[in-house]
C-alpha atoms as a PDB file:
ATOM      1  CA  MET A   1       9.426   1.375 -15.203  1.00  0.00           C
ATOM      2  CA  GLU A   2       9.983   5.047 -14.348  1.00  0.00           C
ATOM      3  CA  ASP A   3      11.708   5.631 -17.696  1.00  0.00           C
ATOM      4  CA  ALA A   4       8.834   4.133 -19.685  1.00  0.00           C
ATOM      5  CA  VAL A   5       5.844   5.901 -18.139  1.00  0.00           C
ATOM      6  CA  SER A   6       5.771   9.196 -16.270  1.00  0.00           C
ATOM      7  CA  PRO A   7       4.624   8.449 -12.720  1.00  0.00           C
ATOM      8  CA  THR A   8       1.027   9.547 -12.345  1.00  0.00           C
ATOM      9  CA  LEU A   9      -1.671   9.418  -9.700  1.00  0.00           C
ATOM     10  CA  GLN A  10      -4.125   7.484 -11.829  1.00  0.00           C
ATOM     11  CA  SER A  11      -7.047   7.396  -9.383  1.00  0.00           C
ATOM     12  CA  ILE A  12      -7.968   8.154  -5.766  1.00  0.00           C
ATOM     13  CA  GLN A  13     -10.273   6.068  -3.591  1.00  0.00           C
ATOM     14  CA  ILE A  14     -11.714   6.482  -0.100  1.00  0.00           C
ATOM     15  CA  GLY A  15     -14.110   4.475   2.047  1.00  0.00           C
ATOM     16  CA  GLN A  16     -15.491   4.025   5.546  1.00  0.00           C
ATOM     17  CA  PRO A  17     -15.785   0.829   7.602  1.00  0.00           C
ATOM     18  CA  GLN A  18     -18.908  -1.160   6.861  1.00  0.00           C
ATOM     19  CA  GLU A  19     -20.345  -4.490   7.938  1.00  0.00           C
ATOM     20  CA  LEU A  20     -20.714  -7.021   5.160  1.00  0.00           C
ATOM     21  CA  ALA A  21     -23.110  -9.930   5.216  1.00  0.00           C
ATOM     22  CA  PRO A  22     -21.938 -13.513   4.663  1.00  0.00           C
ATOM     23  CA  THR A  23     -22.020 -14.856   1.149  1.00  0.00           C
ATOM     24  CA  VAL A  24     -25.386 -16.332   0.246  1.00  0.00           C
ATOM     25  CA  GLY A  25     -25.232 -20.128   0.234  1.00  0.00           C
ATOM     26  CA  ASP A  26     -21.898 -20.348   2.068  1.00  0.00           C
ATOM     27  CA  THR A  27     -22.627 -21.763   5.522  1.00  0.00           C
ATOM     28  CA  SER A  28     -18.999 -21.341   6.624  1.00  0.00           C
ATOM     29  CA  ASP A  29     -19.017 -17.612   5.901  1.00  0.00           C
ATOM     30  CA  LYS A  30     -19.508 -15.003   8.623  1.00  0.00           C
ATOM     31  CA  PRO A  31     -20.320 -11.275   8.685  1.00  0.00           C
ATOM     32  CA  TRP A  32     -17.249  -9.037   8.695  1.00  0.00           C
ATOM     33  CA  ARG A  33     -16.344  -5.363   9.008  1.00  0.00           C
ATOM     34  CA  THR A  34     -13.877  -3.640   6.743  1.00  0.00           C
ATOM     35  CA  ALA A  35     -13.005  -0.354   5.048  1.00  0.00           C
ATOM     36  CA  PHE A  36     -11.442  -2.312   2.183  1.00  0.00           C
ATOM     37  CA  PHE A  37     -14.147  -1.385  -0.317  1.00  0.00           C
ATOM     38  CA  LYS A  38     -13.374   2.134  -1.509  1.00  0.00           C
ATOM     39  CA  GLN A  39     -15.035   4.455  -4.016  1.00  0.00           C
ATOM     40  CA  PRO A  40     -13.370   6.767  -6.554  1.00  0.00           C
ATOM     41  CA  VAL A  41     -12.940  10.466  -5.827  1.00  0.00           C
ATOM     42  CA  ALA A  42     -13.736  12.624  -8.838  1.00  0.00           C
ATOM     43  CA  GLY A  43     -12.319  15.980  -7.724  1.00  0.00           C
ATOM     44  CA  PRO A  44      -9.644  17.379  -5.427  1.00  0.00           C
ATOM     45  CA  ILE A  45      -9.298  15.882  -1.949  1.00  0.00           C
ATOM     46  CA  GLN A  46      -7.334  16.988   1.090  1.00  0.00           C
ATOM     47  CA  ALA A  47      -4.438  14.863   2.347  1.00  0.00           C
ATOM     48  CA  THR A  48      -3.908  15.321   6.091  1.00  0.00           C
ATOM     49  CA  GLY A  49      -1.400  13.857   8.503  1.00  0.00           C
ATOM     50  CA  LEU A  50      -3.744  10.954   9.213  1.00  0.00           C
ATOM     51  CA  GLY A  51      -4.824  10.298   5.643  1.00  0.00           C
ATOM     52  CA  LEU A  52      -7.334  11.459   3.071  1.00  0.00           C
ATOM     53  CA  VAL A  53     -10.388  13.364   4.258  1.00  0.00           C
ATOM     54  CA  GLY A  54     -13.362  10.991   4.211  1.00  0.00           C
ATOM     55  CA  ASP A  55     -11.286   7.812   4.380  1.00  0.00           C
ATOM     56  CA  GLY A  56     -11.403   5.484   7.377  1.00  0.00           C
ATOM     57  CA  VAL A  57      -9.951   2.270   8.763  1.00  0.00           C
ATOM     58  CA  GLU A  58     -11.577  -0.534  10.741  1.00  0.00           C
ATOM     59  CA  GLU A  59      -8.641  -2.037  12.660  1.00  0.00           C
ATOM     60  CA  THR A  60      -6.693   0.955  13.914  1.00  0.00           C
ATOM     61  CA  ALA A  61      -4.118  -1.280  15.608  1.00  0.00           C
ATOM     62  CA  VAL A  62      -2.755  -2.374  12.231  1.00  0.00           C
ATOM     63  CA  HIS A  63      -4.074   0.165   9.713  1.00  0.00           C
ATOM     64  CA  GLY A  64      -3.927   3.920   9.395  1.00  0.00           C
ATOM     65  CA  GLY A  65      -2.010   6.347  11.570  1.00  0.00           C
ATOM     66  CA  VAL A  66       0.772   8.735  10.635  1.00  0.00           C
ATOM     67  CA  ASP A  67       3.056   6.052   9.151  1.00  0.00           C
ATOM     68  CA  LYS A  68       0.280   4.488   7.079  1.00  0.00           C
ATOM     69  CA  ALA A  69      -1.759   7.520   6.141  1.00  0.00           C
ATOM     70  CA  VAL A  70      -2.134   6.604   2.465  1.00  0.00           C
ATOM     71  CA  CYS A  71      -2.042   3.157   0.843  1.00  0.00           C
ATOM     72  CA  VAL A  72      -0.642   2.973  -2.689  1.00  0.00           C
ATOM     73  CA  TYR A  73      -0.901   0.237  -5.307  1.00  0.00           C
ATOM     74  CA  SER A  74       0.510   0.046  -8.821  1.00  0.00           C
ATOM     75  CA  ALA A  75      -1.840  -0.146 -11.787  1.00  0.00           C
ATOM     76  CA  GLU A  76       0.995  -1.945 -13.577  1.00  0.00           C
ATOM     77  CA  HIS A  77       0.037  -5.108 -11.658  1.00  0.00           C
ATOM     78  CA  TRP A  78      -3.615  -5.175 -12.716  1.00  0.00           C
ATOM     79  CA  PRO A  79      -3.088  -7.293 -15.877  1.00  0.00           C
ATOM     80  CA  TYR A  80      -1.305  -9.949 -13.810  1.00  0.00           C
ATOM     81  CA  TRP A  81      -4.047 -10.122 -11.201  1.00  0.00           C
ATOM     82  CA  ARG A  82      -6.838 -10.109 -13.773  1.00  0.00           C
ATOM     83  CA  GLU A  83      -5.387 -13.300 -15.182  1.00  0.00           C
ATOM     84  CA  ARG A  84      -4.321 -14.902 -11.890  1.00  0.00           C
ATOM     85  CA  LEU A  85      -7.645 -14.276 -10.152  1.00  0.00           C
ATOM     86  CA  GLU A  86      -9.744 -14.706 -13.293  1.00  0.00           C
ATOM     87  CA  GLU A  87     -11.248 -11.270 -12.709  1.00  0.00           C
ATOM     88  CA  PRO A  88     -11.198  -9.433 -16.071  1.00  0.00           C
ATOM     89  CA  THR A  89     -12.604  -6.172 -14.662  1.00  0.00           C
ATOM     90  CA  LEU A  90     -10.171  -5.884 -11.737  1.00  0.00           C
ATOM     91  CA  GLY A  91      -8.873  -2.328 -11.434  1.00  0.00           C
ATOM     92  CA  ALA A  92      -8.670   0.672  -9.117  1.00  0.00           C
ATOM     93  CA  ALA A  93      -9.167  -0.094  -5.407  1.00  0.00           C
ATOM     94  CA  ALA A  94      -8.857  -3.843  -6.048  1.00  0.00           C
ATOM     95  CA  PHE A  95      -6.328  -4.020  -3.213  1.00  0.00           C
ATOM     96  CA  GLY A  96      -8.076  -1.494  -0.991  1.00  0.00           C
ATOM     97  CA  GLU A  97      -5.642   1.247  -1.940  1.00  0.00           C
ATOM     98  CA  ASN A  98      -6.190   4.999  -1.715  1.00  0.00           C
ATOM     99  CA  PHE A  99      -3.847   5.857  -4.583  1.00  0.00           C
ATOM    100  CA  SER A 100      -3.668   3.780  -7.755  1.00  0.00           C
ATOM    101  CA  VAL A 101      -0.499   4.869  -9.555  1.00  0.00           C
ATOM    102  CA  ALA A 102       0.879   4.359 -13.042  1.00  0.00           C
ATOM    103  CA  GLY A 103       4.557   4.240 -13.957  1.00  0.00           C
ATOM    104  CA  LEU A 104       5.846   2.955 -10.616  1.00  0.00           C
ATOM    105  CA  ILE A 105       6.343  -0.513  -9.170  1.00  0.00           C
ATOM    106  CA  GLU A 106       8.068  -1.816  -6.054  1.00  0.00           C
ATOM    107  CA  GLU A 107      11.492  -1.857  -7.738  1.00  0.00           C
ATOM    108  CA  ASP A 108      11.153   1.866  -8.570  1.00  0.00           C
ATOM    109  CA  VAL A 109      10.193   3.124  -5.119  1.00  0.00           C
ATOM    110  CA  CYS A 110      12.509   3.479  -2.114  1.00  0.00           C
ATOM    111  CA  LEU A 111      11.951   3.933   1.589  1.00  0.00           C
ATOM    112  CA  GLY A 112      12.235   7.621   2.402  1.00  0.00           C
ATOM    113  CA  ASP A 113      11.392   8.796  -1.107  1.00  0.00           C
ATOM    114  CA  ARG A 114       9.617  12.153  -1.032  1.00  0.00           C
ATOM    115  CA  TRP A 115       6.836  12.719  -3.559  1.00  0.00           C
ATOM    116  CA  ARG A 116       5.127  15.946  -4.545  1.00  0.00           C
ATOM    117  CA  ILE A 117       1.569  15.341  -5.725  1.00  0.00           C
ATOM    118  CA  GLY A 118      -0.656  18.362  -6.221  1.00  0.00           C
ATOM    119  CA  ASP A 119       0.362  20.753  -3.451  1.00  0.00           C
ATOM    120  CA  ALA A 120       0.985  17.992  -0.906  1.00  0.00           C
ATOM    121  CA  GLU A 121       4.209  16.134  -0.144  1.00  0.00           C
ATOM    122  CA  PHE A 122       4.454  12.496   0.907  1.00  0.00           C
ATOM    123  CA  GLU A 123       7.168  10.139   2.174  1.00  0.00           C
ATOM    124  CA  VAL A 124       7.393   6.392   1.553  1.00  0.00           C
ATOM    125  CA  SER A 125       7.273   4.645   4.934  1.00  0.00           C
ATOM    126  CA  GLN A 126       6.974   0.876   4.358  1.00  0.00           C
ATOM    127  CA  PRO A 127       5.714  -1.849   2.026  1.00  0.00           C
ATOM    128  CA  ARG A 128       2.061  -2.705   2.403  1.00  0.00           C
ATOM    129  CA  GLN A 129       1.639  -5.993   4.279  1.00  0.00           C
ATOM    130  CA  PRO A 130      -1.205  -8.080   2.858  1.00  0.00           C
ATOM    131  CA  CYS A 131      -3.694  -9.207   5.502  1.00  0.00           C
ATOM    132  CA  TRP A 132      -6.479 -11.776   5.580  1.00  0.00           C
ATOM    133  CA  LYS A 133      -9.037  -9.245   4.382  1.00  0.00           C
ATOM    134  CA  LEU A 134      -7.380  -9.117   0.983  1.00  0.00           C
ATOM    135  CA  ALA A 135      -7.871 -12.874   0.639  1.00  0.00           C
ATOM    136  CA  ARG A 136     -11.412 -12.550   1.972  1.00  0.00           C
ATOM    137  CA  ARG A 137     -12.237  -9.808  -0.530  1.00  0.00           C
ATOM    138  CA  TRP A 138     -11.261 -11.979  -3.487  1.00  0.00           C
ATOM    139  CA  ARG A 139     -12.262 -15.263  -1.834  1.00  0.00           C
ATOM    140  CA  THR A 140      -8.820 -16.727  -2.508  1.00  0.00           C
ATOM    141  CA  LYS A 141      -7.123 -18.148   0.588  1.00  0.00           C
ATOM    142  CA  GLN A 142      -3.674 -18.198  -1.001  1.00  0.00           C
ATOM    143  CA  LEU A 143      -3.763 -14.558  -2.099  1.00  0.00           C
ATOM    144  CA  THR A 144      -1.778 -13.096   0.796  1.00  0.00           C
ATOM    145  CA  LEU A 145       0.941 -15.697   0.200  1.00  0.00           C
ATOM    146  CA  TRP A 146       0.978 -14.974  -3.537  1.00  0.00           C
ATOM    147  CA  VAL A 147       1.456 -11.272  -2.829  1.00  0.00           C
ATOM    148  CA  GLN A 148       4.372 -11.985  -0.497  1.00  0.00           C
ATOM    149  CA  GLN A 149       5.944 -14.304  -3.056  1.00  0.00           C
ATOM    150  CA  ASN A 150       5.688 -12.046  -6.104  1.00  0.00           C
ATOM    151  CA  GLY A 151       6.313  -8.825  -4.207  1.00  0.00           C
ATOM    152  CA  TYR A 152       3.326  -6.982  -5.662  1.00  0.00           C
ATOM    153  CA  THR A 153       2.527  -5.529  -2.263  1.00  0.00           C
ATOM    154  CA  GLY A 154       2.131  -1.826  -2.800  1.00  0.00           C
ATOM    155  CA  TRP A 155       3.408   0.591  -0.155  1.00  0.00           C
ATOM    156  CA  TYR A 156       2.398   3.220   2.366  1.00  0.00           C
ATOM    157  CA  LEU A 157       2.963   6.958   2.533  1.00  0.00           C
ATOM    158  CA  ARG A 158       3.083   9.393   5.402  1.00  0.00           C
ATOM    159  CA  VAL A 159       1.976  12.966   4.711  1.00  0.00           C
ATOM    160  CA  VAL A 160       4.862  15.404   5.147  1.00  0.00           C
ATOM    161  CA  THR A 161       3.050  18.510   3.911  1.00  0.00           C
ATOM    162  CA  GLU A 162      -0.725  18.558   3.960  1.00  0.00           C
ATOM    163  CA  GLY A 163      -2.424  19.659   0.767  1.00  0.00           C
ATOM    164  CA  THR A 164      -4.821  18.857  -2.042  1.00  0.00           C
ATOM    165  CA  VAL A 165      -4.401  16.050  -4.573  1.00  0.00           C
ATOM    166  CA  THR A 166      -6.435  15.186  -7.658  1.00  0.00           C
ATOM    167  CA  ALA A 167      -6.581  12.086  -9.852  1.00  0.00           C
ATOM    168  CA  GLY A 168      -4.352  12.674 -12.863  1.00  0.00           C
ATOM    169  CA  ASP A 169      -1.738  14.657 -10.927  1.00  0.00           C
ATOM    170  CA  ALA A 170       1.890  14.025 -11.789  1.00  0.00           C
ATOM    171  CA  ILE A 171       4.042  12.328  -9.157  1.00  0.00           C
ATOM    172  CA  GLU A 172       7.304  14.250  -8.801  1.00  0.00           C
ATOM    173  CA  ARG A 173      10.042  12.762  -6.660  1.00  0.00           C
ATOM    174  CA  SER A 174      11.647  15.513  -4.595  1.00  0.00           C
ATOM    175  CA  ALA A 175      14.148  13.444  -2.581  1.00  0.00           C
ATOM    176  CA  ARG A 176      15.727   9.988  -2.522  1.00  0.00           C
ATOM    177  CA  PRO A 177      17.905   9.562   0.575  1.00  0.00           C
ATOM    178  CA  LEU A 178      18.010   5.740   0.470  1.00  0.00           C
ATOM    179  CA  PRO A 179      18.475   4.547  -3.123  1.00  0.00           C
ATOM    180  CA  ASP A 180      19.501   1.051  -2.007  1.00  0.00           C
ATOM    181  CA  TRP A 181      16.330   0.409  -0.005  1.00  0.00           C
ATOM    182  CA  THR A 182      13.663  -0.258  -2.587  1.00  0.00           C
ATOM    183  CA  ILE A 183      10.268  -1.538  -1.521  1.00  0.00           C
ATOM    184  CA  ALA A 184      11.179  -4.763  -3.322  1.00  0.00           C
ATOM    185  CA  ARG A 185      14.321  -5.182  -1.206  1.00  0.00           C
ATOM    186  CA  ALA A 186      12.462  -4.417   2.021  1.00  0.00           C
ATOM    187  CA  ASN A 187       9.912  -7.090   1.098  1.00  0.00           C
ATOM    188  CA  GLN A 188      12.720  -9.556   0.462  1.00  0.00           C
ATOM    189  CA  VAL A 189      14.173  -8.985   3.918  1.00  0.00           C
ATOM    190  CA  MET A 190      10.768  -9.264   5.590  1.00  0.00           C
ATOM    191  CA  TYR A 191       9.566 -12.408   3.834  1.00  0.00           C
ATOM    192  CA  GLU A 192      12.563 -14.257   2.354  1.00  0.00           C
ATOM    193  CA  LEU A 193      15.551 -13.404   4.549  1.00  0.00           C
ATOM    194  CA  LYS A 194      14.025 -13.950   7.968  1.00  0.00           C
ATOM    195  CA  ASP A 195      17.183 -15.631   9.278  1.00  0.00           C
ATOM    196  CA  ASP A 196      19.558 -12.992   7.912  1.00  0.00           C
ATOM    197  CA  ARG A 197      20.305 -11.005  11.051  1.00  0.00           C
ATOM    198  CA  LYS A 198      22.566  -8.521   9.270  1.00  0.00           C
ATOM    199  CA  ALA A 199      19.991  -7.595   6.631  1.00  0.00           C
ATOM    200  CA  THR A 200      17.262  -7.479   9.268  1.00  0.00           C
ATOM    201  CA  ALA A 201      19.299  -5.134  11.471  1.00  0.00           C
ATOM    202  CA  GLU A 202      20.135  -2.883   8.526  1.00  0.00           C
ATOM    203  CA  LEU A 203      16.488  -2.546   7.530  1.00  0.00           C
ATOM    204  CA  ALA A 204      15.395  -1.968  11.132  1.00  0.00           C
ATOM    205  CA  ALA A 205      17.914   0.887  11.338  1.00  0.00           C
ATOM    206  CA  VAL A 206      16.381   2.809   8.420  1.00  0.00           C
ATOM    207  CA  GLY A 207      15.205   6.039   9.984  1.00  0.00           C
ATOM    208  CA  THR A 208      12.223   6.607   7.695  1.00  0.00           C
ATOM    209  CA  LEU A 209      10.885   3.063   8.080  1.00  0.00           C
ATOM    210  CA  SER A 210       7.559   2.870   9.927  1.00  0.00           C
ATOM    211  CA  ASP A 211       7.611   2.129  13.646  1.00  0.00           C
ATOM    212  CA  SER A 212       5.518  -1.023  13.171  1.00  0.00           C
ATOM    213  CA  TRP A 213       8.036  -2.546  10.768  1.00  0.00           C
ATOM    214  CA  LYS A 214      10.926  -1.609  13.032  1.00  0.00           C
ATOM    215  CA  ARG A 215       9.263  -3.435  15.920  1.00  0.00           C
ATOM    216  CA  GLN A 216       8.655  -6.566  13.852  1.00  0.00           C
ATOM    217  CA  LEU A 217      12.224  -6.655  12.607  1.00  0.00           C
ATOM    218  CA  ARG A 218      13.824  -6.006  15.993  1.00  0.00           C
ATOM    219  CA  LYS A 219      11.983  -8.948  17.509  1.00  0.00           C
ATOM    220  CA  ARG A 220      13.981 -11.205  15.166  1.00  0.00           C
ATOM    221  CA  ILE A 221      17.346 -10.042  16.421  1.00  0.00           C
ATOM    222  CA  VAL A 222      16.761  -9.651  20.150  1.00  0.00           C
END
């Protein structure tokens, strides 16, 4: 994918937690709080160690923090999801991401990759793990399972050097210390190779992997 399209920060989105009312006419539905719904940023925005200025998270135990400062999703997957979910207008922020990127998918991105975008630098820390709110957003119970199965998860970045980014900025890879550990391979170990202790231990030993993923993986091999 990288050879076909120059990696680009296609759009930027931020949002704050909000309470959403239950769906009209659905007696089984309940109010819920989420920062999933994000709005586009037209101009430059500051990337700090804890994320983009103006962005927020609802469940701080599982979202946000240094290791998950910025959520990224590939625009290359939109055509697939438009058809699968029967949502022809699906696009930026459909998966609650901060950065929608073109020219990169999970097979192109490795743990520990360093990216220069604008005057900020980022490091890939882990795949994005789909949670129930993704399924709730699109009212499709199987969606989190589909994402695990097809590997269209997206990924998280930590901010190495704070700075300003703007939609349309080029994504320039400045380092690749772990070329064998693509996001796709990390997903495979997490979801498909749960009984493979060797692969699990190898992934858990990756220094740039997020602490939360390390903890999950180590529990398998204790």
